[in-house]
């Protein structure tokens, strides 16, 4: 996977709840698939190439590997070290990723950008999404409607055009997340993002208002709906897709980092499958009124005692 902060793996230091949807993706595949996420905060298609990050990925590609490509959030920013133009330099970079992936025997898959949570008729000026991590909760009431307003313009069209011209599978992540967020509405959609009131999350004591980046919950919801579209656009991956009720991972790639907590929060009497993605765990205490099945990855260990 190559892309920006909306896809990237994040540090879990001090309980940081920010996640990229790519960080959650491994939990939606069987062990047959290994997700190698090279997405990095703040990168555009240009800076990803210029910093040598694409070369690192290119050298790792083996025949039959899939390369998921998603840029746009930072290509649209004005800084010269990141900016590209749709219809020219942005398209050229995407085509470079596609053609060089194919030269190594890999299978490129193009995505356009996920949406920002923007329900205001006038798009707020933002020269750097990374600065959103410095925001604090203000409680300021903004006039919002029920219609999600686009912030990406032609940057979501360019990947579709490149995919069409080069016969590449295309995942319309923009439309999928647009429908998700608009369906949840201006209040409900906040739950997907790094939007916390003061004291709501110990890792962010002053709160935060970030309409771009995902929290643990949001990353897993988005990964879950995108993986289904991936299966439709890349049918060879469909048989490996899995949907579990809970995903536990010691490294933060699940929606739980505590196996006992996942058991405790599982509903009573309903069949619940808990995927143990990685880490070593002692068998949790399972109440008699819970019907839990553990799916243990080859990268995890569940001890009987």
PDB file of C-alpha atoms in Angstrom:
ATOM      1  CA  UNK A   1       0.000   0.000   0.000  1.00  0.00           C
ATOM      2  CA  UNK A   2       1.252   3.483  -0.850  1.00  0.00           C
ATOM      3  CA  UNK A   3      -0.517   6.678   0.086  1.00  0.00           C
ATOM      4  CA  UNK A   4      -0.967   9.406   2.680  1.00  0.00           C
ATOM      5  CA  UNK A   5      -2.065   9.755   6.307  1.00  0.00           C
ATOM      6  CA  UNK A   6      -5.625   8.600   5.677  1.00  0.00           C
ATOM      7  CA  UNK A   7      -4.143   5.172   4.783  1.00  0.00           C
ATOM      8  CA  UNK A   8      -0.969   5.097   6.904  1.00  0.00           C
ATOM      9  CA  UNK A   9       0.023   3.086   9.958  1.00  0.00           C
ATOM     10  CA  UNK A  10       0.183   5.249  13.088  1.00  0.00           C
ATOM     11  CA  UNK A  11       2.169   5.191  16.309  1.00  0.00           C
ATOM     12  CA  UNK A  12       0.216   3.784  19.259  1.00  0.00           C
ATOM     13  CA  UNK A  13       2.484   5.515  21.799  1.00  0.00           C
ATOM     14  CA  UNK A  14       0.617   6.880  24.837  1.00  0.00           C
ATOM     15  CA  UNK A  15      -2.636   5.392  23.579  1.00  0.00           C
ATOM     16  CA  UNK A  16      -2.808   7.480  20.403  1.00  0.00           C
ATOM     17  CA  UNK A  17      -6.220   6.616  18.849  1.00  0.00           C
ATOM     18  CA  UNK A  18      -5.445   7.841  15.318  1.00  0.00           C
ATOM     19  CA  UNK A  19      -5.436   5.172  12.613  1.00  0.00           C
ATOM     20  CA  UNK A  20      -5.235   5.006   8.839  1.00  0.00           C
ATOM     21  CA  UNK A  21      -7.672   2.686   7.091  1.00  0.00           C
ATOM     22  CA  UNK A  22      -4.706   0.738   5.707  1.00  0.00           C
ATOM     23  CA  UNK A  23      -3.586   0.019   9.267  1.00  0.00           C
ATOM     24  CA  UNK A  24      -6.874  -1.795   9.829  1.00  0.00           C
ATOM     25  CA  UNK A  25      -6.940  -3.690   6.532  1.00  0.00           C
ATOM     26  CA  UNK A  26      -5.035  -6.819   7.591  1.00  0.00           C
ATOM     27  CA  UNK A  27      -7.894  -7.723   9.902  1.00  0.00           C
ATOM     28  CA  UNK A  28     -10.218  -8.066   6.911  1.00  0.00           C
ATOM     29  CA  UNK A  29      -8.169 -10.728   5.145  1.00  0.00           C
ATOM     30  CA  UNK A  30      -7.246 -14.317   5.874  1.00  0.00           C
ATOM     31  CA  UNK A  31      -3.646 -15.254   6.641  1.00  0.00           C
ATOM     32  CA  UNK A  32      -3.118 -15.898   2.910  1.00  0.00           C
ATOM     33  CA  UNK A  33      -2.808 -12.141   2.413  1.00  0.00           C
ATOM     34  CA  UNK A  34      -0.050 -10.008   3.944  1.00  0.00           C
ATOM     35  CA  UNK A  35      -0.655  -6.252   4.012  1.00  0.00           C
ATOM     36  CA  UNK A  36       2.586  -4.269   3.741  1.00  0.00           C
ATOM     37  CA  UNK A  37       1.584  -0.657   4.350  1.00  0.00           C
ATOM     38  CA  UNK A  38       4.076   1.976   3.152  1.00  0.00           C
ATOM     39  CA  UNK A  39       1.689   4.947   3.275  1.00  0.00           C
ATOM     40  CA  UNK A  40       3.125   7.924   5.180  1.00  0.00           C
ATOM     41  CA  UNK A  41       1.568  10.985   6.782  1.00  0.00           C
ATOM     42  CA  UNK A  42       1.726  14.146   4.694  1.00  0.00           C
ATOM     43  CA  UNK A  43       2.944  12.605   1.464  1.00  0.00           C
ATOM     44  CA  UNK A  44       1.750  13.341  -2.043  1.00  0.00           C
ATOM     45  CA  UNK A  45       2.455  11.300  -5.143  1.00  0.00           C
ATOM     46  CA  UNK A  46       5.327  13.717  -5.825  1.00  0.00           C
ATOM     47  CA  UNK A  47       6.990  13.683  -2.405  1.00  0.00           C
ATOM     48  CA  UNK A  48       6.552   9.909  -2.122  1.00  0.00           C
ATOM     49  CA  UNK A  49       8.646   9.571  -5.267  1.00  0.00           C
ATOM     50  CA  UNK A  50      11.109  12.385  -4.533  1.00  0.00           C
ATOM     51  CA  UNK A  51      11.929  11.042  -1.063  1.00  0.00           C
ATOM     52  CA  UNK A  52      12.827   7.638  -2.495  1.00  0.00           C
ATOM     53  CA  UNK A  53       9.891   5.916  -0.815  1.00  0.00           C
ATOM     54  CA  UNK A  54       8.499   4.583  -4.078  1.00  0.00           C
ATOM     55  CA  UNK A  55      11.876   3.115  -5.003  1.00  0.00           C
ATOM     56  CA  UNK A  56      11.903   1.172  -1.719  1.00  0.00           C
ATOM     57  CA  UNK A  57       8.475  -0.279  -2.504  1.00  0.00           C
ATOM     58  CA  UNK A  58       9.354  -0.985  -6.139  1.00  0.00           C
ATOM     59  CA  UNK A  59      12.377  -3.026  -5.115  1.00  0.00           C
ATOM     60  CA  UNK A  60      10.168  -5.186  -2.859  1.00  0.00           C
ATOM     61  CA  UNK A  61       7.485  -5.980  -5.437  1.00  0.00           C
ATOM     62  CA  UNK A  62       7.385  -9.619  -6.443  1.00  0.00           C
ATOM     63  CA  UNK A  63       5.358 -11.115  -9.322  1.00  0.00           C
ATOM     64  CA  UNK A  64       1.739 -11.454  -8.244  1.00  0.00           C
ATOM     65  CA  UNK A  65       1.896  -8.754  -5.565  1.00  0.00           C
ATOM     66  CA  UNK A  66      -0.918  -6.207  -5.522  1.00  0.00           C
ATOM     67  CA  UNK A  67      -0.041  -2.532  -5.081  1.00  0.00           C
ATOM     68  CA  UNK A  68      -2.818  -0.312  -3.705  1.00  0.00           C
ATOM     69  CA  UNK A  69      -2.232   3.336  -4.718  1.00  0.00           C
ATOM     70  CA  UNK A  70      -4.101   6.240  -3.083  1.00  0.00           C
ATOM     71  CA  UNK A  71      -2.966   9.865  -3.257  1.00  0.00           C
ATOM     72  CA  UNK A  72      -4.632  13.256  -3.600  1.00  0.00           C
ATOM     73  CA  UNK A  73      -5.033  14.818  -0.144  1.00  0.00           C
ATOM     74  CA  UNK A  74      -1.567  16.348  -0.265  1.00  0.00           C
ATOM     75  CA  UNK A  75      -1.153  16.665  -4.031  1.00  0.00           C
ATOM     76  CA  UNK A  76      -3.745  19.430  -3.843  1.00  0.00           C
ATOM     77  CA  UNK A  77      -1.743  21.410  -1.262  1.00  0.00           C
ATOM     78  CA  UNK A  78       0.184  24.492  -2.467  1.00  0.00           C
ATOM     79  CA  UNK A  79       3.678  23.625  -1.192  1.00  0.00           C
ATOM     80  CA  UNK A  80       6.032  23.013  -4.120  1.00  0.00           C
ATOM     81  CA  UNK A  81       7.524  19.880  -2.583  1.00  0.00           C
ATOM     82  CA  UNK A  82       4.097  18.197  -2.666  1.00  0.00           C
ATOM     83  CA  UNK A  83       1.869  19.915  -5.216  1.00  0.00           C
ATOM     84  CA  UNK A  84       0.831  18.258  -8.471  1.00  0.00           C
ATOM     85  CA  UNK A  85      -1.885  19.117 -10.973  1.00  0.00           C
ATOM     86  CA  UNK A  86      -4.705  16.785 -12.012  1.00  0.00           C
ATOM     87  CA  UNK A  87      -4.664  16.148 -15.726  1.00  0.00           C
ATOM     88  CA  UNK A  88      -0.874  16.505 -15.885  1.00  0.00           C
ATOM     89  CA  UNK A  89       1.698  15.894 -13.142  1.00  0.00           C
ATOM     90  CA  UNK A  90      -0.669  14.029 -10.808  1.00  0.00           C
ATOM     91  CA  UNK A  91      -1.753  11.696 -13.596  1.00  0.00           C
ATOM     92  CA  UNK A  92       1.852  11.187 -14.668  1.00  0.00           C
ATOM     93  CA  UNK A  93       2.870  10.091 -11.173  1.00  0.00           C
ATOM     94  CA  UNK A  94      -0.044   7.684 -10.914  1.00  0.00           C
ATOM     95  CA  UNK A  95       0.857   6.254 -14.325  1.00  0.00           C
ATOM     96  CA  UNK A  96       4.452   5.834 -13.145  1.00  0.00           C
ATOM     97  CA  UNK A  97       3.294   3.772 -10.152  1.00  0.00           C
ATOM     98  CA  UNK A  98       1.110   1.648 -12.438  1.00  0.00           C
ATOM     99  CA  UNK A  99       3.642   1.031 -15.170  1.00  0.00           C
ATOM    100  CA  UNK A 100       6.560   0.326 -12.852  1.00  0.00           C
ATOM    101  CA  UNK A 101       4.427  -2.032 -10.741  1.00  0.00           C
ATOM    102  CA  UNK A 102       3.570  -3.951 -13.888  1.00  0.00           C
ATOM    103  CA  UNK A 103       7.217  -4.032 -14.936  1.00  0.00           C
ATOM    104  CA  UNK A 104       7.905  -6.071 -11.789  1.00  0.00           C
ATOM    105  CA  UNK A 105       4.991  -8.427 -12.399  1.00  0.00           C
ATOM    106  CA  UNK A 106       2.782  -6.735  -9.837  1.00  0.00           C
ATOM    107  CA  UNK A 107      -0.899  -5.821 -10.094  1.00  0.00           C
ATOM    108  CA  UNK A 108      -1.672  -2.111  -9.528  1.00  0.00           C
ATOM    109  CA  UNK A 109      -5.008  -1.013  -8.038  1.00  0.00           C
ATOM    110  CA  UNK A 110      -5.879   2.692  -8.071  1.00  0.00           C
ATOM    111  CA  UNK A 111      -7.971   4.429  -5.398  1.00  0.00           C
ATOM    112  CA  UNK A 112      -9.077   8.030  -5.257  1.00  0.00           C
ATOM    113  CA  UNK A 113      -9.041   9.974  -1.995  1.00  0.00           C
ATOM    114  CA  UNK A 114     -11.389   9.360   0.884  1.00  0.00           C
ATOM    115  CA  UNK A 115     -13.508  12.391   1.734  1.00  0.00           C
ATOM    116  CA  UNK A 116     -12.969  14.976   4.403  1.00  0.00           C
ATOM    117  CA  UNK A 117     -15.856  15.461   6.797  1.00  0.00           C
ATOM    118  CA  UNK A 118     -17.138  18.771   5.428  1.00  0.00           C
ATOM    119  CA  UNK A 119     -20.804  19.705   5.805  1.00  0.00           C
ATOM    120  CA  UNK A 120     -20.237  23.441   5.341  1.00  0.00           C
ATOM    121  CA  UNK A 121     -21.277  25.116   2.125  1.00  0.00           C
ATOM    122  CA  UNK A 122     -17.967  26.975   2.043  1.00  0.00           C
ATOM    123  CA  UNK A 123     -14.912  24.745   2.207  1.00  0.00           C
ATOM    124  CA  UNK A 124     -12.525  25.862   4.948  1.00  0.00           C
ATOM    125  CA  UNK A 125      -9.057  26.813   3.717  1.00  0.00           C
ATOM    126  CA  UNK A 126      -6.483  24.229   4.723  1.00  0.00           C
ATOM    127  CA  UNK A 127      -2.902  24.264   3.501  1.00  0.00           C
ATOM    128  CA  UNK A 128      -1.821  21.222   5.531  1.00  0.00           C
ATOM    129  CA  UNK A 129      -3.965  18.438   6.972  1.00  0.00           C
ATOM    130  CA  UNK A 130      -1.110  17.487   9.287  1.00  0.00           C
ATOM    131  CA  UNK A 131      -1.700  20.695  11.258  1.00  0.00           C
ATOM    132  CA  UNK A 132      -5.059  19.295  12.339  1.00  0.00           C
ATOM    133  CA  UNK A 133      -3.240  17.282  14.995  1.00  0.00           C
ATOM    134  CA  UNK A 134      -2.513  20.585  16.724  1.00  0.00           C
ATOM    135  CA  UNK A 135      -6.159  21.568  16.994  1.00  0.00           C
ATOM    136  CA  UNK A 136      -8.084  21.441  20.260  1.00  0.00           C
ATOM    137  CA  UNK A 137     -11.800  21.129  20.868  1.00  0.00           C
ATOM    138  CA  UNK A 138     -13.414  24.579  20.858  1.00  0.00           C
ATOM    139  CA  UNK A 139     -17.085  23.701  21.030  1.00  0.00           C
ATOM    140  CA  UNK A 140     -17.700  26.416  18.449  1.00  0.00           C
ATOM    141  CA  UNK A 141     -21.020  25.859  16.700  1.00  0.00           C
ATOM    142  CA  UNK A 142     -20.545  25.911  12.946  1.00  0.00           C
ATOM    143  CA  UNK A 143     -23.375  26.164  10.478  1.00  0.00           C
ATOM    144  CA  UNK A 144     -23.563  22.770   8.837  1.00  0.00           C
ATOM    145  CA  UNK A 145     -26.095  21.233   6.495  1.00  0.00           C
ATOM    146  CA  UNK A 146     -26.907  17.608   5.764  1.00  0.00           C
ATOM    147  CA  UNK A 147     -25.024  17.489   2.454  1.00  0.00           C
ATOM    148  CA  UNK A 148     -21.331  16.571   2.422  1.00  0.00           C
ATOM    149  CA  UNK A 149     -19.432  19.132   0.345  1.00  0.00           C
ATOM    150  CA  UNK A 150     -16.514  18.023  -1.842  1.00  0.00           C
ATOM    151  CA  UNK A 151     -13.037  19.354  -1.032  1.00  0.00           C
ATOM    152  CA  UNK A 152     -10.960  17.465  -3.625  1.00  0.00           C
ATOM    153  CA  UNK A 153     -12.214  18.639  -7.010  1.00  0.00           C
ATOM    154  CA  UNK A 154     -10.442  17.077  -9.997  1.00  0.00           C
ATOM    155  CA  UNK A 155      -8.028  15.183  -7.733  1.00  0.00           C
ATOM    156  CA  UNK A 156     -10.656  12.457  -7.336  1.00  0.00           C
ATOM    157  CA  UNK A 157     -11.299  12.306 -11.085  1.00  0.00           C
ATOM    158  CA  UNK A 158      -7.659  11.889 -12.137  1.00  0.00           C
ATOM    159  CA  UNK A 159      -7.183   8.391 -10.622  1.00  0.00           C
ATOM    160  CA  UNK A 160     -10.348   7.216 -12.374  1.00  0.00           C
ATOM    161  CA  UNK A 161      -9.084   8.575 -15.699  1.00  0.00           C
ATOM    162  CA  UNK A 162      -5.670   6.956 -15.300  1.00  0.00           C
ATOM    163  CA  UNK A 163      -7.288   3.668 -14.310  1.00  0.00           C
ATOM    164  CA  UNK A 164      -9.501   3.796 -17.404  1.00  0.00           C
ATOM    165  CA  UNK A 165      -6.690   4.689 -19.807  1.00  0.00           C
ATOM    166  CA  UNK A 166      -4.311   2.032 -18.458  1.00  0.00           C
ATOM    167  CA  UNK A 167      -6.943  -0.651 -17.764  1.00  0.00           C
ATOM    168  CA  UNK A 168      -6.322  -0.733 -14.016  1.00  0.00           C
ATOM    169  CA  UNK A 169      -8.809  -1.840 -11.316  1.00  0.00           C
ATOM    170  CA  UNK A 170     -10.263   1.277  -9.699  1.00  0.00           C
ATOM    171  CA  UNK A 171     -11.808   1.674  -6.246  1.00  0.00           C
ATOM    172  CA  UNK A 172     -13.951   4.790  -5.902  1.00  0.00           C
ATOM    173  CA  UNK A 173     -13.055   5.379  -2.264  1.00  0.00           C
ATOM    174  CA  UNK A 174     -14.306   8.949  -2.532  1.00  0.00           C
ATOM    175  CA  UNK A 175     -17.878   7.986  -3.400  1.00  0.00           C
ATOM    176  CA  UNK A 176     -17.917   5.126  -0.893  1.00  0.00           C
ATOM    177  CA  UNK A 177     -16.802   7.326   2.000  1.00  0.00           C
ATOM    178  CA  UNK A 178     -18.980  10.197   0.798  1.00  0.00           C
ATOM    179  CA  UNK A 179     -22.064   7.995   1.027  1.00  0.00           C
ATOM    180  CA  UNK A 180     -20.934   6.687   4.417  1.00  0.00           C
ATOM    181  CA  UNK A 181     -20.367  10.110   5.979  1.00  0.00           C
ATOM    182  CA  UNK A 182     -23.400  11.775   4.449  1.00  0.00           C
ATOM    183  CA  UNK A 183     -25.518   8.852   5.620  1.00  0.00           C
ATOM    184  CA  UNK A 184     -24.262   9.311   9.171  1.00  0.00           C
ATOM    185  CA  UNK A 185     -24.891  13.068   8.996  1.00  0.00           C
ATOM    186  CA  UNK A 186     -22.942  15.978  10.475  1.00  0.00           C
ATOM    187  CA  UNK A 187     -23.050  14.633  14.035  1.00  0.00           C
ATOM    188  CA  UNK A 188     -22.808  10.891  13.482  1.00  0.00           C
ATOM    189  CA  UNK A 189     -19.866  11.239  11.095  1.00  0.00           C
ATOM    190  CA  UNK A 190     -17.730  12.794  13.819  1.00  0.00           C
ATOM    191  CA  UNK A 191     -17.408   9.317  15.352  1.00  0.00           C
ATOM    192  CA  UNK A 192     -15.281   8.272  12.362  1.00  0.00           C
ATOM    193  CA  UNK A 193     -12.713  10.980  12.901  1.00  0.00           C
ATOM    194  CA  UNK A 194     -10.273  12.368  15.420  1.00  0.00           C
ATOM    195  CA  UNK A 195     -13.029  14.444  16.943  1.00  0.00           C
ATOM    196  CA  UNK A 196     -12.905  14.336  20.740  1.00  0.00           C
ATOM    197  CA  UNK A 197     -14.227  16.578  23.499  1.00  0.00           C
ATOM    198  CA  UNK A 198     -11.872  17.506  26.378  1.00  0.00           C
ATOM    199  CA  UNK A 199     -11.445  14.537  28.713  1.00  0.00           C
ATOM    200  CA  UNK A 200     -13.152  12.131  26.323  1.00  0.00           C
ATOM    201  CA  UNK A 201      -9.886  10.381  25.418  1.00  0.00           C
ATOM    202  CA  UNK A 202      -6.934  10.300  27.849  1.00  0.00           C
ATOM    203  CA  UNK A 203      -4.431  10.566  24.989  1.00  0.00           C
ATOM    204  CA  UNK A 204      -5.975  13.887  23.895  1.00  0.00           C
ATOM    205  CA  UNK A 205      -6.853  15.701  27.118  1.00  0.00           C
ATOM    206  CA  UNK A 206      -7.764  19.005  25.418  1.00  0.00           C
ATOM    207  CA  UNK A 207      -9.832  17.275  22.745  1.00  0.00           C
ATOM    208  CA  UNK A 208      -9.486  17.690  18.995  1.00  0.00           C
ATOM    209  CA  UNK A 209     -11.479  18.733  15.936  1.00  0.00           C
ATOM    210  CA  UNK A 210     -10.003  16.874  12.969  1.00  0.00           C
ATOM    211  CA  UNK A 211     -12.256  16.179  10.009  1.00  0.00           C
ATOM    212  CA  UNK A 212      -9.612  14.375   7.927  1.00  0.00           C
ATOM    213  CA  UNK A 213      -7.980  11.664  10.020  1.00  0.00           C
ATOM    214  CA  UNK A 214      -9.666   8.546  11.348  1.00  0.00           C
ATOM    215  CA  UNK A 215      -9.908   7.214  14.874  1.00  0.00           C
ATOM    216  CA  UNK A 216      -9.808   3.458  15.615  1.00  0.00           C
ATOM    217  CA  UNK A 217     -13.525   3.070  14.975  1.00  0.00           C
ATOM    218  CA  UNK A 218     -13.487   5.097  11.764  1.00  0.00           C
ATOM    219  CA  UNK A 219     -10.490   3.325  10.276  1.00  0.00           C
ATOM    220  CA  UNK A 220     -12.153  -0.055  10.791  1.00  0.00           C
ATOM    221  CA  UNK A 221     -15.480   1.041   9.362  1.00  0.00           C
ATOM    222  CA  UNK A 222     -13.773   2.480   6.279  1.00  0.00           C
ATOM    223  CA  UNK A 223     -11.483  -0.522   5.824  1.00  0.00           C
ATOM    224  CA  UNK A 224     -14.512  -2.799   6.095  1.00  0.00           C
ATOM    225  CA  UNK A 225     -16.470  -1.098   3.333  1.00  0.00           C
ATOM    226  CA  UNK A 226     -13.441  -0.566   1.084  1.00  0.00           C
ATOM    227  CA  UNK A 227     -12.415  -4.223   1.297  1.00  0.00           C
ATOM    228  CA  UNK A 228     -15.792  -5.227  -0.124  1.00  0.00           C
ATOM    229  CA  UNK A 229     -15.278  -2.907  -3.072  1.00  0.00           C
ATOM    230  CA  UNK A 230     -11.739  -4.233  -3.484  1.00  0.00           C
ATOM    231  CA  UNK A 231     -13.251  -7.715  -3.746  1.00  0.00           C
ATOM    232  CA  UNK A 232     -15.625  -6.500  -6.459  1.00  0.00           C
ATOM    233  CA  UNK A 233     -12.952  -4.729  -8.487  1.00  0.00           C
ATOM    234  CA  UNK A 234     -10.264  -7.380  -7.943  1.00  0.00           C
ATOM    235  CA  UNK A 235     -12.218 -10.661  -7.938  1.00  0.00           C
ATOM    236  CA  UNK A 236      -9.074 -12.732  -7.350  1.00  0.00           C
ATOM    237  CA  UNK A 237      -8.920 -11.295  -3.813  1.00  0.00           C
ATOM    238  CA  UNK A 238     -12.561 -11.947  -2.951  1.00  0.00           C
ATOM    239  CA  UNK A 239     -12.048 -15.426  -1.480  1.00  0.00           C
ATOM    240  CA  UNK A 240      -9.588 -14.037   1.069  1.00  0.00           C
ATOM    241  CA  UNK A 241     -11.873 -11.305   2.474  1.00  0.00           C
ATOM    242  CA  UNK A 242     -13.140 -11.814   6.017  1.00  0.00           C
ATOM    243  CA  UNK A 243     -15.492  -9.876   8.289  1.00  0.00           C
ATOM    244  CA  UNK A 244     -15.076 -10.541  12.004  1.00  0.00           C
ATOM    245  CA  UNK A 245     -17.094  -9.051  14.844  1.00  0.00           C
ATOM    246  CA  UNK A 246     -13.988  -7.936  16.768  1.00  0.00           C
ATOM    247  CA  UNK A 247     -10.299  -7.803  15.831  1.00  0.00           C
ATOM    248  CA  UNK A 248      -7.676  -7.959  18.590  1.00  0.00           C
ATOM    249  CA  UNK A 249      -4.069  -7.013  17.855  1.00  0.00           C
ATOM    250  CA  UNK A 250      -1.236  -6.186  20.220  1.00  0.00           C
ATOM    251  CA  UNK A 251       0.225  -3.678  17.754  1.00  0.00           C
ATOM    252  CA  UNK A 252      -2.901  -1.556  17.335  1.00  0.00           C
ATOM    253  CA  UNK A 253      -3.964  -2.951  13.956  1.00  0.00           C
ATOM    254  CA  UNK A 254      -7.235  -4.229  15.414  1.00  0.00           C
ATOM    255  CA  UNK A 255     -10.116  -2.423  17.060  1.00  0.00           C
ATOM    256  CA  UNK A 256      -9.067  -3.894  20.423  1.00  0.00           C
ATOM    257  CA  UNK A 257      -5.665  -4.230  22.066  1.00  0.00           C
ATOM    258  CA  UNK A 258      -7.025  -6.213  25.021  1.00  0.00           C
ATOM    259  CA  UNK A 259      -8.522  -9.674  24.411  1.00  0.00           C
ATOM    260  CA  UNK A 260     -10.420  -9.792  27.702  1.00  0.00           C
ATOM    261  CA  UNK A 261     -11.963  -6.396  26.979  1.00  0.00           C
ATOM    262  CA  UNK A 262     -13.184  -7.646  23.607  1.00  0.00           C
ATOM    263  CA  UNK A 263     -14.804 -10.615  25.328  1.00  0.00           C
ATOM    264  CA  UNK A 264     -16.327  -8.384  27.991  1.00  0.00           C
ATOM    265  CA  UNK A 265     -17.871  -6.096  25.369  1.00  0.00           C
ATOM    266  CA  UNK A 266     -19.205  -8.899  23.171  1.00  0.00           C
ATOM    267  CA  UNK A 267     -23.012  -9.115  23.213  1.00  0.00           C
ATOM    268  CA  UNK A 268     -24.734 -11.784  25.268  1.00  0.00           C
ATOM    269  CA  UNK A 269     -26.117 -14.887  23.538  1.00  0.00           C
ATOM    270  CA  UNK A 270     -25.264 -13.665  20.032  1.00  0.00           C
ATOM    271  CA  UNK A 271     -22.686 -15.564  18.008  1.00  0.00           C
ATOM    272  CA  UNK A 272     -19.488 -13.479  18.058  1.00  0.00           C
ATOM    273  CA  UNK A 273     -16.243 -14.170  16.238  1.00  0.00           C
ATOM    274  CA  UNK A 274     -13.128 -12.540  17.652  1.00  0.00           C
ATOM    275  CA  UNK A 275     -10.135 -12.479  15.321  1.00  0.00           C
ATOM    276  CA  UNK A 276      -6.796 -12.551  17.161  1.00  0.00           C
ATOM    277  CA  UNK A 277      -4.480 -10.933  14.654  1.00  0.00           C
ATOM    278  CA  UNK A 278      -1.170 -10.946  16.501  1.00  0.00           C
ATOM    279  CA  UNK A 279       0.378 -11.031  19.949  1.00  0.00           C
ATOM    280  CA  UNK A 280       0.468 -13.662  22.690  1.00  0.00           C
ATOM    281  CA  UNK A 281      -2.582 -13.996  24.919  1.00  0.00           C
ATOM    282  CA  UNK A 282      -3.772 -16.082  27.828  1.00  0.00           C
ATOM    283  CA  UNK A 283      -7.240 -17.502  27.311  1.00  0.00           C
ATOM    284  CA  UNK A 284      -9.780 -14.963  28.552  1.00  0.00           C
ATOM    285  CA  UNK A 285     -12.661 -15.632  30.891  1.00  0.00           C
ATOM    286  CA  UNK A 286     -15.768 -16.174  28.773  1.00  0.00           C
ATOM    287  CA  UNK A 287     -19.134 -15.936  30.590  1.00  0.00           C
ATOM    288  CA  UNK A 288     -21.568 -18.779  29.991  1.00  0.00           C
ATOM    289  CA  UNK A 289     -24.083 -16.405  28.409  1.00  0.00           C
ATOM    290  CA  UNK A 290     -21.699 -15.493  25.567  1.00  0.00           C
ATOM    291  CA  UNK A 291     -21.205 -17.520  22.385  1.00  0.00           C
ATOM    292  CA  UNK A 292     -17.692 -16.595  21.308  1.00  0.00           C
ATOM    293  CA  UNK A 293     -15.530 -18.201  18.656  1.00  0.00           C
ATOM    294  CA  UNK A 294     -11.836 -17.307  18.470  1.00  0.00           C
ATOM    295  CA  UNK A 295     -10.164 -17.118  15.065  1.00  0.00           C
ATOM    296  CA  UNK A 296      -6.435 -17.193  15.771  1.00  0.00           C
ATOM    297  CA  UNK A 297      -4.043 -15.944  13.097  1.00  0.00           C
ATOM    298  CA  UNK A 298      -0.813 -17.800  12.415  1.00  0.00           C
ATOM    299  CA  UNK A 299       0.881 -14.657  13.775  1.00  0.00           C
ATOM    300  CA  UNK A 300      -0.811 -14.952  17.187  1.00  0.00           C
ATOM    301  CA  UNK A 301      -0.769 -17.355  20.100  1.00  0.00           C
ATOM    302  CA  UNK A 302      -3.645 -18.157  22.448  1.00  0.00           C
ATOM    303  CA  UNK A 303      -2.556 -20.163  25.481  1.00  0.00           C
ATOM    304  CA  UNK A 304      -4.980 -22.577  27.106  1.00  0.00           C
ATOM    305  CA  UNK A 305      -4.111 -21.371  30.603  1.00  0.00           C
TER     306      UNK A 305
END
